PDB file of C-alpha atoms in Angstrom:
ATOM      1  CA  MET A 716     -34.865  70.570  53.560  1.00  0.00           C
ATOM      2  CA  GLU A 717     -34.562  71.643  49.947  1.00  0.00           C
ATOM      3  CA  LYS A 718     -38.152  72.648  49.108  1.00  0.00           C
ATOM      4  CA  ILE A 719     -41.772  71.694  49.545  1.00  0.00           C
ATOM      5  CA  GLU A 720     -41.944  68.631  47.309  1.00  0.00           C
ATOM      6  CA  HIS A 721     -45.685  68.156  47.467  1.00  0.00           C
ATOM      7  CA  ILE A 722     -48.833  68.606  49.503  1.00  0.00           C
ATOM      8  CA  GLY A 723     -50.856  65.439  50.080  1.00  0.00           C
ATOM      9  CA  ILE A 724     -54.654  65.638  50.038  1.00  0.00           C
ATOM     10  CA  ALA A 725     -56.817  62.705  51.157  1.00  0.00           C
ATOM     11  CA  VAL A 726     -59.878  62.097  48.956  1.00  0.00           C
ATOM     12  CA  HIS A 727     -62.731  59.595  48.891  1.00  0.00           C
ATOM     13  CA  ASP A 728     -62.914  59.286  45.086  1.00  0.00           C
ATOM     14  CA  LEU A 729     -59.687  59.679  43.112  1.00  0.00           C
ATOM     15  CA  GLU A 730     -61.365  59.992  39.714  1.00  0.00           C
ATOM     16  CA  ALA A 731     -63.723  62.754  40.888  1.00  0.00           C
ATOM     17  CA  ALA A 732     -60.854  64.547  42.652  1.00  0.00           C
ATOM     18  CA  ASN A 733     -58.666  64.267  39.526  1.00  0.00           C
ATOM     19  CA  GLU A 734     -61.409  65.950  37.535  1.00  0.00           C
ATOM     20  CA  ARG A 735     -61.884  68.705  40.124  1.00  0.00           C
ATOM     21  CA  PHE A 736     -58.147  69.414  40.552  1.00  0.00           C
ATOM     22  CA  GLY A 737     -57.646  69.239  36.783  1.00  0.00           C
ATOM     23  CA  LYS A 738     -60.149  72.080  36.431  1.00  0.00           C
ATOM     24  CA  LEU A 739     -58.603  73.967  39.358  1.00  0.00           C
ATOM     25  CA  LEU A 740     -55.038  73.716  38.047  1.00  0.00           C
ATOM     26  CA  GLY A 741     -55.890  73.874  34.341  1.00  0.00           C
ATOM     27  CA  GLN A 742     -54.085  70.619  33.567  1.00  0.00           C
ATOM     28  CA  SER A 743     -54.400  66.861  33.900  1.00  0.00           C
ATOM     29  CA  HIS A 744     -52.625  64.723  36.453  1.00  0.00           C
ATOM     30  CA  TYR A 745     -49.382  63.224  35.146  1.00  0.00           C
ATOM     31  CA  LYS A 746     -49.364  59.944  37.044  1.00  0.00           C
ATOM     32  CA  ILE A 747     -51.561  57.524  38.968  1.00  0.00           C
ATOM     33  CA  GLU A 748     -49.752  55.011  41.130  1.00  0.00           C
ATOM     34  CA  GLU A 749     -50.766  52.439  43.712  1.00  0.00           C
ATOM     35  CA  VAL A 750     -48.644  51.829  46.800  1.00  0.00           C
ATOM     36  CA  PRO A 751     -49.998  48.505  48.136  1.00  0.00           C
ATOM     37  CA  SER A 752     -47.817  48.589  51.268  1.00  0.00           C
ATOM     38  CA  GLU A 753     -49.592  51.808  52.335  1.00  0.00           C
ATOM     39  CA  GLY A 754     -53.065  50.846  51.108  1.00  0.00           C
ATOM     40  CA  VAL A 755     -53.276  53.893  48.867  1.00  0.00           C
ATOM     41  CA  ARG A 756     -53.701  54.945  45.258  1.00  0.00           C
ATOM     42  CA  THR A 757     -52.139  58.290  44.392  1.00  0.00           C
ATOM     43  CA  SER A 758     -52.401  60.838  41.626  1.00  0.00           C
ATOM     44  CA  PHE A 759     -49.928  63.660  41.011  1.00  0.00           C
ATOM     45  CA  PHE A 760     -50.308  67.136  39.555  1.00  0.00           C
ATOM     46  CA  LYS A 761     -47.347  69.432  38.911  1.00  0.00           C
ATOM     47  CA  THR A 762     -47.778  73.090  39.765  1.00  0.00           C
ATOM     48  CA  GLY A 763     -44.710  75.309  39.521  1.00  0.00           C
ATOM     49  CA  GLU A 764     -41.834  73.614  41.319  1.00  0.00           C
ATOM     50  CA  SER A 765     -44.175  71.698  43.621  1.00  0.00           C
ATOM     51  CA  LYS A 766     -46.756  68.969  43.279  1.00  0.00           C
ATOM     52  CA  ILE A 767     -50.166  68.069  44.613  1.00  0.00           C
ATOM     53  CA  GLU A 768     -50.630  64.409  45.550  1.00  0.00           C
ATOM     54  CA  LEU A 769     -54.189  63.124  45.823  1.00  0.00           C
ATOM     55  CA  LEU A 770     -54.530  60.045  48.046  1.00  0.00           C
ATOM     56  CA  GLU A 771     -57.361  57.497  47.894  1.00  0.00           C
ATOM     57  CA  ALA A 772     -57.550  54.569  50.315  1.00  0.00           C
ATOM     58  CA  THR A 773     -57.454  51.062  48.868  1.00  0.00           C
ATOM     59  CA  GLU A 774     -57.443  49.261  52.235  1.00  0.00           C
ATOM     60  CA  PRO A 775     -60.094  49.978  54.901  1.00  0.00           C
ATOM     61  CA  SER A 776     -57.483  49.626  57.670  1.00  0.00           C
ATOM     62  CA  GLY A 777     -54.766  51.684  55.957  1.00  0.00           C
ATOM     63  CA  PRO A 778     -53.562  55.110  57.097  1.00  0.00           C
ATOM     64  CA  ILE A 779     -55.513  57.086  54.468  1.00  0.00           C
ATOM     65  CA  ALA A 780     -58.763  55.242  55.255  1.00  0.00           C
ATOM     66  CA  LYS A 781     -58.232  55.956  58.965  1.00  0.00           C
ATOM     67  CA  PHE A 782     -57.524  59.631  58.213  1.00  0.00           C
ATOM     68  CA  LEU A 783     -60.655  59.953  56.040  1.00  0.00           C
ATOM     69  CA  ASN A 784     -62.829  58.251  58.675  1.00  0.00           C
ATOM     70  CA  LYS A 785     -61.543  60.572  61.391  1.00  0.00           C
ATOM     71  CA  ASN A 786     -61.157  63.865  59.503  1.00  0.00           C
ATOM     72  CA  GLY A 787     -62.904  63.607  56.148  1.00  0.00           C
ATOM     73  CA  GLU A 788     -61.293  64.847  52.952  1.00  0.00           C
ATOM     74  CA  GLY A 789     -58.555  67.443  53.166  1.00  0.00           C
ATOM     75  CA  MET A 790     -54.880  68.136  53.608  1.00  0.00           C
ATOM     76  CA  HIS A 791     -53.117  65.021  54.829  1.00  0.00           C
ATOM     77  CA  HIS A 792     -49.426  65.998  54.808  1.00  0.00           C
ATOM     78  CA  ILE A 793     -46.710  68.339  53.617  1.00  0.00           C
ATOM     79  CA  ALA A 794     -43.695  66.681  52.001  1.00  0.00           C
ATOM     80  CA  PHE A 795     -40.223  68.174  51.894  1.00  0.00           C
ATOM     81  CA  ALA A 796     -37.523  67.138  49.446  1.00  0.00           C
ATOM     82  CA  VAL A 797     -34.258  66.217  51.137  1.00  0.00           C
ATOM     83  CA  GLU A 798     -30.882  65.262  49.708  1.00  0.00           C
ATOM     84  CA  ASP A 799     -30.028  62.595  52.305  1.00  0.00           C
ATOM     85  CA  ILE A 800     -33.113  61.200  54.042  1.00  0.00           C
ATOM     86  CA  GLU A 801     -31.246  59.134  56.648  1.00  0.00           C
ATOM     87  CA  LYS A 802     -29.092  62.108  57.664  1.00  0.00           C
ATOM     88  CA  GLU A 803     -32.189  64.325  57.884  1.00  0.00           C
ATOM     89  CA  MET A 804     -34.019  61.723  59.970  1.00  0.00           C
ATOM     90  CA  LYS A 805     -31.108  61.578  62.437  1.00  0.00           C
ATOM     91  CA  ARG A 806     -30.968  65.385  62.616  1.00  0.00           C
ATOM     92  CA  LEU A 807     -34.692  65.724  63.262  1.00  0.00           C
ATOM     93  CA  LYS A 808     -34.691  62.964  65.877  1.00  0.00           C
ATOM     94  CA  ALA A 809     -31.837  64.751  67.663  1.00  0.00           C
ATOM     95  CA  GLU A 810     -33.912  67.959  67.529  1.00  0.00           C
ATOM     96  CA  GLY A 811     -36.717  66.185  69.405  1.00  0.00           C
ATOM     97  CA  PHE A 812     -39.081  65.253  66.568  1.00  0.00           C
ATOM     98  CA  THR A 813     -40.842  61.890  66.735  1.00  0.00           C
ATOM     99  CA  LEU A 814     -40.294  59.687  63.694  1.00  0.00           C
ATOM    100  CA  ILE A 815     -43.072  57.363  62.580  1.00  0.00           C
ATOM    101  CA  ASN A 816     -40.583  55.369  60.500  1.00  0.00           C
ATOM    102  CA  GLU A 817     -37.234  54.255  61.891  1.00  0.00           C
ATOM    103  CA  LYS A 818     -35.967  53.618  58.346  1.00  0.00           C
ATOM    104  CA  PRO A 819     -36.957  55.147  55.004  1.00  0.00           C
ATOM    105  CA  LYS A 820     -39.272  53.104  52.795  1.00  0.00           C
ATOM    106  CA  LYS A 821     -40.240  53.162  49.131  1.00  0.00           C
ATOM    107  CA  GLY A 822     -43.100  55.554  48.448  1.00  0.00           C
ATOM    108  CA  ALA A 823     -44.866  56.864  45.378  1.00  0.00           C
ATOM    109  CA  ASP A 824     -43.297  58.879  42.563  1.00  0.00           C
ATOM    110  CA  ASN A 825     -39.866  57.183  42.782  1.00  0.00           C
ATOM    111  CA  LYS A 826     -39.122  58.381  46.317  1.00  0.00           C
ATOM    112  CA  LEU A 827     -37.743  57.067  49.569  1.00  0.00           C
ATOM    113  CA  VAL A 828     -40.007  58.434  52.291  1.00  0.00           C
ATOM    114  CA  ALA A 829     -40.241  58.773  56.053  1.00  0.00           C
ATOM    115  CA  PHE A 830     -42.786  60.557  58.220  1.00  0.00           C
ATOM    116  CA  LEU A 831     -42.664  62.699  61.354  1.00  0.00           C
ATOM    117  CA  HIS A 832     -45.497  62.253  63.839  1.00  0.00           C
ATOM    118  CA  PRO A 833     -47.882  65.231  63.773  1.00  0.00           C
ATOM    119  CA  LYS A 834     -47.766  65.505  67.580  1.00  0.00           C
ATOM    120  CA  SER A 835     -44.169  66.683  67.247  1.00  0.00           C
ATOM    121  CA  SER A 836     -44.842  69.162  64.411  1.00  0.00           C
ATOM    122  CA  ASN A 837     -47.808  71.236  65.556  1.00  0.00           C
ATOM    123  CA  GLY A 838     -50.427  68.811  64.282  1.00  0.00           C
ATOM    124  CA  VAL A 839     -49.044  68.545  60.730  1.00  0.00           C
ATOM    125  CA  LEU A 840     -47.904  65.210  59.312  1.00  0.00           C
ATOM    126  CA  ILE A 841     -44.509  65.837  57.690  1.00  0.00           C
ATOM    127  CA  GLU A 842     -43.091  63.598  54.975  1.00  0.00           C
ATOM    128  CA  LEU A 843     -39.431  63.557  53.990  1.00  0.00           C
ATOM    129  CA  CYS A 844     -38.777  62.577  50.350  1.00  0.00           C
ATOM    130  CA  GLN A 845     -35.545  61.614  48.645  1.00  0.00           C
ATOM    131  CA  GLU A 846     -35.425  60.858  44.937  1.00  0.00           C
ATOM    132  CA  ILE A 847     -34.377  57.260  44.235  1.00  0.00           C
ATOM    133  CA  ILE A 848     -31.449  57.376  41.861  1.00  0.00           C
ATOM    134  CA  LYS A 849     -31.638  54.552  39.363  1.00  0.00           C
TER     135      LYS A 849
END
């Protein structure tokens, strides 16, 4: 694990949240991106070496919609940057963590991603992120 890459925050209204976080951080978001496979629209803010990712559901049956229905708005996950996502997934599985994804998949912000089940990490959804090299 190289660093905290970003913190994901589930929101009901991406535009309103962009305005609120823009005021909080004193800057505008740098990117909005939709990830249809996950039923989510995301917005990113850079703060120091880390980022804040706002997540709005686009599909009523998607994971963000389910999270919002169960928990309301708030912190959804912590993402860690890794150099080799497949190697890190194997290491964590061997350490007893439960993987949600058996293989990495394409996520937002030019990343390969995989998630650890929160039941194996003290109730926190953990995302592993590896930059996709073009």
